[in-house]
């Protein structure tokens, strides 16, 4: 007598796909744990905490810190309101970032609030620089009225 067979599914998931799903889920859980630990550390240091994934950063914020500086120091401005507040996020609060914050505060006459954020979160936010129009310097060309007349 034949043993009853389980119903056959038309969808087959390979063990590689399952392994990849599991790997992604583990990474997600580790990231949540890491973010929570960072939040607790930020509070202990008297700093704010922000996860920039999904946070809307307006174009004006990206104009506060030059892209090269932001990428070198791993820092991003995520909120800016002239004369009211400037919020900056970084994974590690270094003396260079402290100096940058002080300089920005003086130049913009705006208090700076520091937030810790994971490296992954800051790198995610740094991708927003691609939306900022690049200014390309060019040389000025003078055309005299004599040159216009001779060209006609």
Tab-separated table of C-alpha atoms in Angstrom:
chain	number	residue	atom	x	y	z
A	1	UNK	CA	0.000	0.000	0.000
A	2	UNK	CA	1.296	3.435	-0.957
A	3	UNK	CA	1.946	6.048	1.697
A	4	UNK	CA	-0.087	9.262	1.230
A	5	UNK	CA	2.074	12.030	-0.214
A	6	UNK	CA	1.948	15.590	1.098
A	7	UNK	CA	0.321	18.022	-1.320
A	8	UNK	CA	2.782	19.340	-3.873
A	9	UNK	CA	3.329	23.065	-3.881
A	10	UNK	CA	3.731	24.807	-7.203
A	11	UNK	CA	6.174	27.231	-5.607
A	12	UNK	CA	9.544	25.835	-4.722
A	13	UNK	CA	11.995	27.816	-2.644
A	14	UNK	CA	15.584	26.744	-2.893
A	15	UNK	CA	17.664	26.297	0.200
A	16	UNK	CA	19.897	29.135	-1.077
A	17	UNK	CA	16.907	31.498	-1.057
A	18	UNK	CA	15.977	30.366	2.443
A	19	UNK	CA	19.562	30.862	3.604
A	20	UNK	CA	19.601	34.367	2.116
A	21	UNK	CA	16.280	35.228	3.792
A	22	UNK	CA	17.617	33.970	7.110
A	23	UNK	CA	20.843	35.938	6.680
A	24	UNK	CA	18.874	39.133	5.938
A	25	UNK	CA	16.617	38.587	8.956
A	26	UNK	CA	19.619	38.040	11.256
A	27	UNK	CA	21.266	41.210	9.911
A	28	UNK	CA	18.031	43.136	10.515
A	29	UNK	CA	17.843	41.879	14.112
A	30	UNK	CA	21.504	42.712	14.741
A	31	UNK	CA	20.959	46.183	13.279
A	32	UNK	CA	17.987	46.795	15.614
A	33	UNK	CA	20.085	45.688	18.597
A	34	UNK	CA	22.942	47.911	17.467
A	35	UNK	CA	20.622	50.905	17.029
A	36	UNK	CA	19.159	50.383	20.516
A	37	UNK	CA	22.626	50.174	22.077
A	38	UNK	CA	23.649	53.343	20.264
A	39	UNK	CA	20.492	55.112	21.487
A	40	UNK	CA	21.295	54.172	25.089
A	41	UNK	CA	24.914	55.324	24.684
A	42	UNK	CA	23.796	58.630	23.161
A	43	UNK	CA	21.523	59.298	26.128
A	44	UNK	CA	24.344	58.442	28.546
A	45	UNK	CA	26.580	60.971	26.755
A	46	UNK	CA	23.901	63.656	26.807
A	47	UNK	CA	23.467	63.524	23.026
A	48	UNK	CA	20.408	62.846	20.941
A	49	UNK	CA	19.902	59.732	18.839
A	50	UNK	CA	18.403	59.422	15.362
A	51	UNK	CA	17.994	56.619	12.848
A	52	UNK	CA	18.164	58.390	9.497
A	53	UNK	CA	16.641	55.547	7.476
A	54	UNK	CA	13.270	56.794	6.319
A	55	UNK	CA	13.967	60.284	7.714
A	56	UNK	CA	13.187	62.982	5.142
A	57	UNK	CA	16.152	65.308	4.725
A	58	UNK	CA	15.458	68.425	2.702
A	59	UNK	CA	17.942	69.634	0.095
A	60	UNK	CA	18.860	72.717	2.127
A	61	UNK	CA	20.352	70.477	4.825
A	62	UNK	CA	22.823	69.017	2.349
A	63	UNK	CA	24.033	72.529	1.534
A	64	UNK	CA	25.088	73.180	5.146
A	65	UNK	CA	28.065	70.783	5.143
A	66	UNK	CA	30.101	70.368	1.936
A	67	UNK	CA	29.815	66.840	0.541
A	68	UNK	CA	33.557	66.112	0.756
A	69	UNK	CA	33.639	67.131	4.434
A	70	UNK	CA	30.491	65.162	5.228
A	71	UNK	CA	31.866	61.994	3.646
A	72	UNK	CA	35.318	62.412	5.184
A	73	UNK	CA	33.982	62.950	8.715
A	74	UNK	CA	30.879	60.738	8.337
A	75	UNK	CA	28.535	63.503	9.418
A	76	UNK	CA	25.268	64.774	7.978
A	77	UNK	CA	22.955	67.692	8.685
A	78	UNK	CA	19.434	66.274	8.871
A	79	UNK	CA	17.456	69.297	10.047
A	80	UNK	CA	18.114	73.001	9.570
A	81	UNK	CA	16.181	76.136	10.342
A	82	UNK	CA	18.253	79.319	10.157
A	83	UNK	CA	18.532	81.074	13.541
A	84	UNK	CA	16.573	78.274	15.217
A	85	UNK	CA	18.278	74.917	15.024
A	86	UNK	CA	20.814	72.816	13.169
A	87	UNK	CA	20.818	69.072	13.819
A	88	UNK	CA	23.846	66.981	12.881
A	89	UNK	CA	24.221	63.197	13.087
A	90	UNK	CA	27.423	61.148	13.253
A	91	UNK	CA	28.383	57.630	14.392
A	92	UNK	CA	31.273	58.908	16.551
A	93	UNK	CA	31.537	62.360	18.110
A	94	UNK	CA	35.160	63.270	17.289
A	95	UNK	CA	37.103	66.489	17.974
A	96	UNK	CA	36.916	67.259	14.217
A	97	UNK	CA	33.134	67.043	14.303
A	98	UNK	CA	33.059	69.129	17.464
A	99	UNK	CA	35.124	71.811	15.655
A	100	UNK	CA	32.820	71.609	12.611
A	101	UNK	CA	29.751	72.028	14.829
A	102	UNK	CA	31.271	75.069	16.540
A	103	UNK	CA	32.230	76.651	13.209
A	104	UNK	CA	28.765	76.061	11.731
A	105	UNK	CA	27.108	77.471	14.820
A	106	UNK	CA	29.173	80.668	14.581
A	107	UNK	CA	28.844	81.081	10.793
A	108	UNK	CA	25.104	80.400	10.680
A	109	UNK	CA	24.312	82.010	14.043
A	110	UNK	CA	22.350	78.901	14.901
A	111	UNK	CA	22.648	76.497	17.827
A	112	UNK	CA	23.886	73.052	16.803
A	113	UNK	CA	22.400	69.911	18.330
A	114	UNK	CA	24.466	66.735	18.027
A	115	UNK	CA	22.914	63.311	17.516
A	116	UNK	CA	24.510	59.907	17.376
A	117	UNK	CA	23.467	57.674	14.526
A	118	UNK	CA	24.813	54.358	13.287
A	119	UNK	CA	27.436	54.365	10.551
A	120	UNK	CA	24.986	52.533	8.272
A	121	UNK	CA	22.323	55.168	8.942
A	122	UNK	CA	24.697	58.093	8.219
A	123	UNK	CA	26.008	56.438	5.053
A	124	UNK	CA	22.406	55.947	3.948
A	125	UNK	CA	21.707	59.667	4.496
A	126	UNK	CA	24.889	60.702	2.676
A	127	UNK	CA	23.423	59.281	-0.533
A	128	UNK	CA	21.119	62.312	-0.517
A	129	UNK	CA	23.986	64.480	-1.761
A	130	UNK	CA	23.247	63.214	-5.281
A	131	UNK	CA	20.077	65.375	-5.213
A	132	UNK	CA	22.055	68.570	-4.559
A	133	UNK	CA	22.793	70.551	-7.726
A	134	UNK	CA	26.509	70.819	-8.385
A	135	UNK	CA	27.889	74.264	-9.146
A	136	UNK	CA	30.373	74.082	-11.987
A	137	UNK	CA	32.665	77.119	-12.129
A	138	UNK	CA	33.353	78.580	-15.544
A	139	UNK	CA	35.363	81.458	-16.912
A	140	UNK	CA	33.627	84.646	-17.930
A	141	UNK	CA	33.865	85.493	-21.603
A	142	UNK	CA	33.676	89.106	-22.673
A	143	UNK	CA	32.317	89.937	-26.091
A	144	UNK	CA	32.656	93.477	-27.280
A	145	UNK	CA	30.245	95.216	-29.633
A	146	UNK	CA	33.044	95.360	-32.253
A	147	UNK	CA	33.329	91.561	-32.153
A	148	UNK	CA	29.553	91.228	-32.606
A	149	UNK	CA	29.599	93.615	-35.601
A	150	UNK	CA	32.514	91.835	-37.237
A	151	UNK	CA	30.774	88.463	-36.844
A	152	UNK	CA	27.599	89.645	-38.585
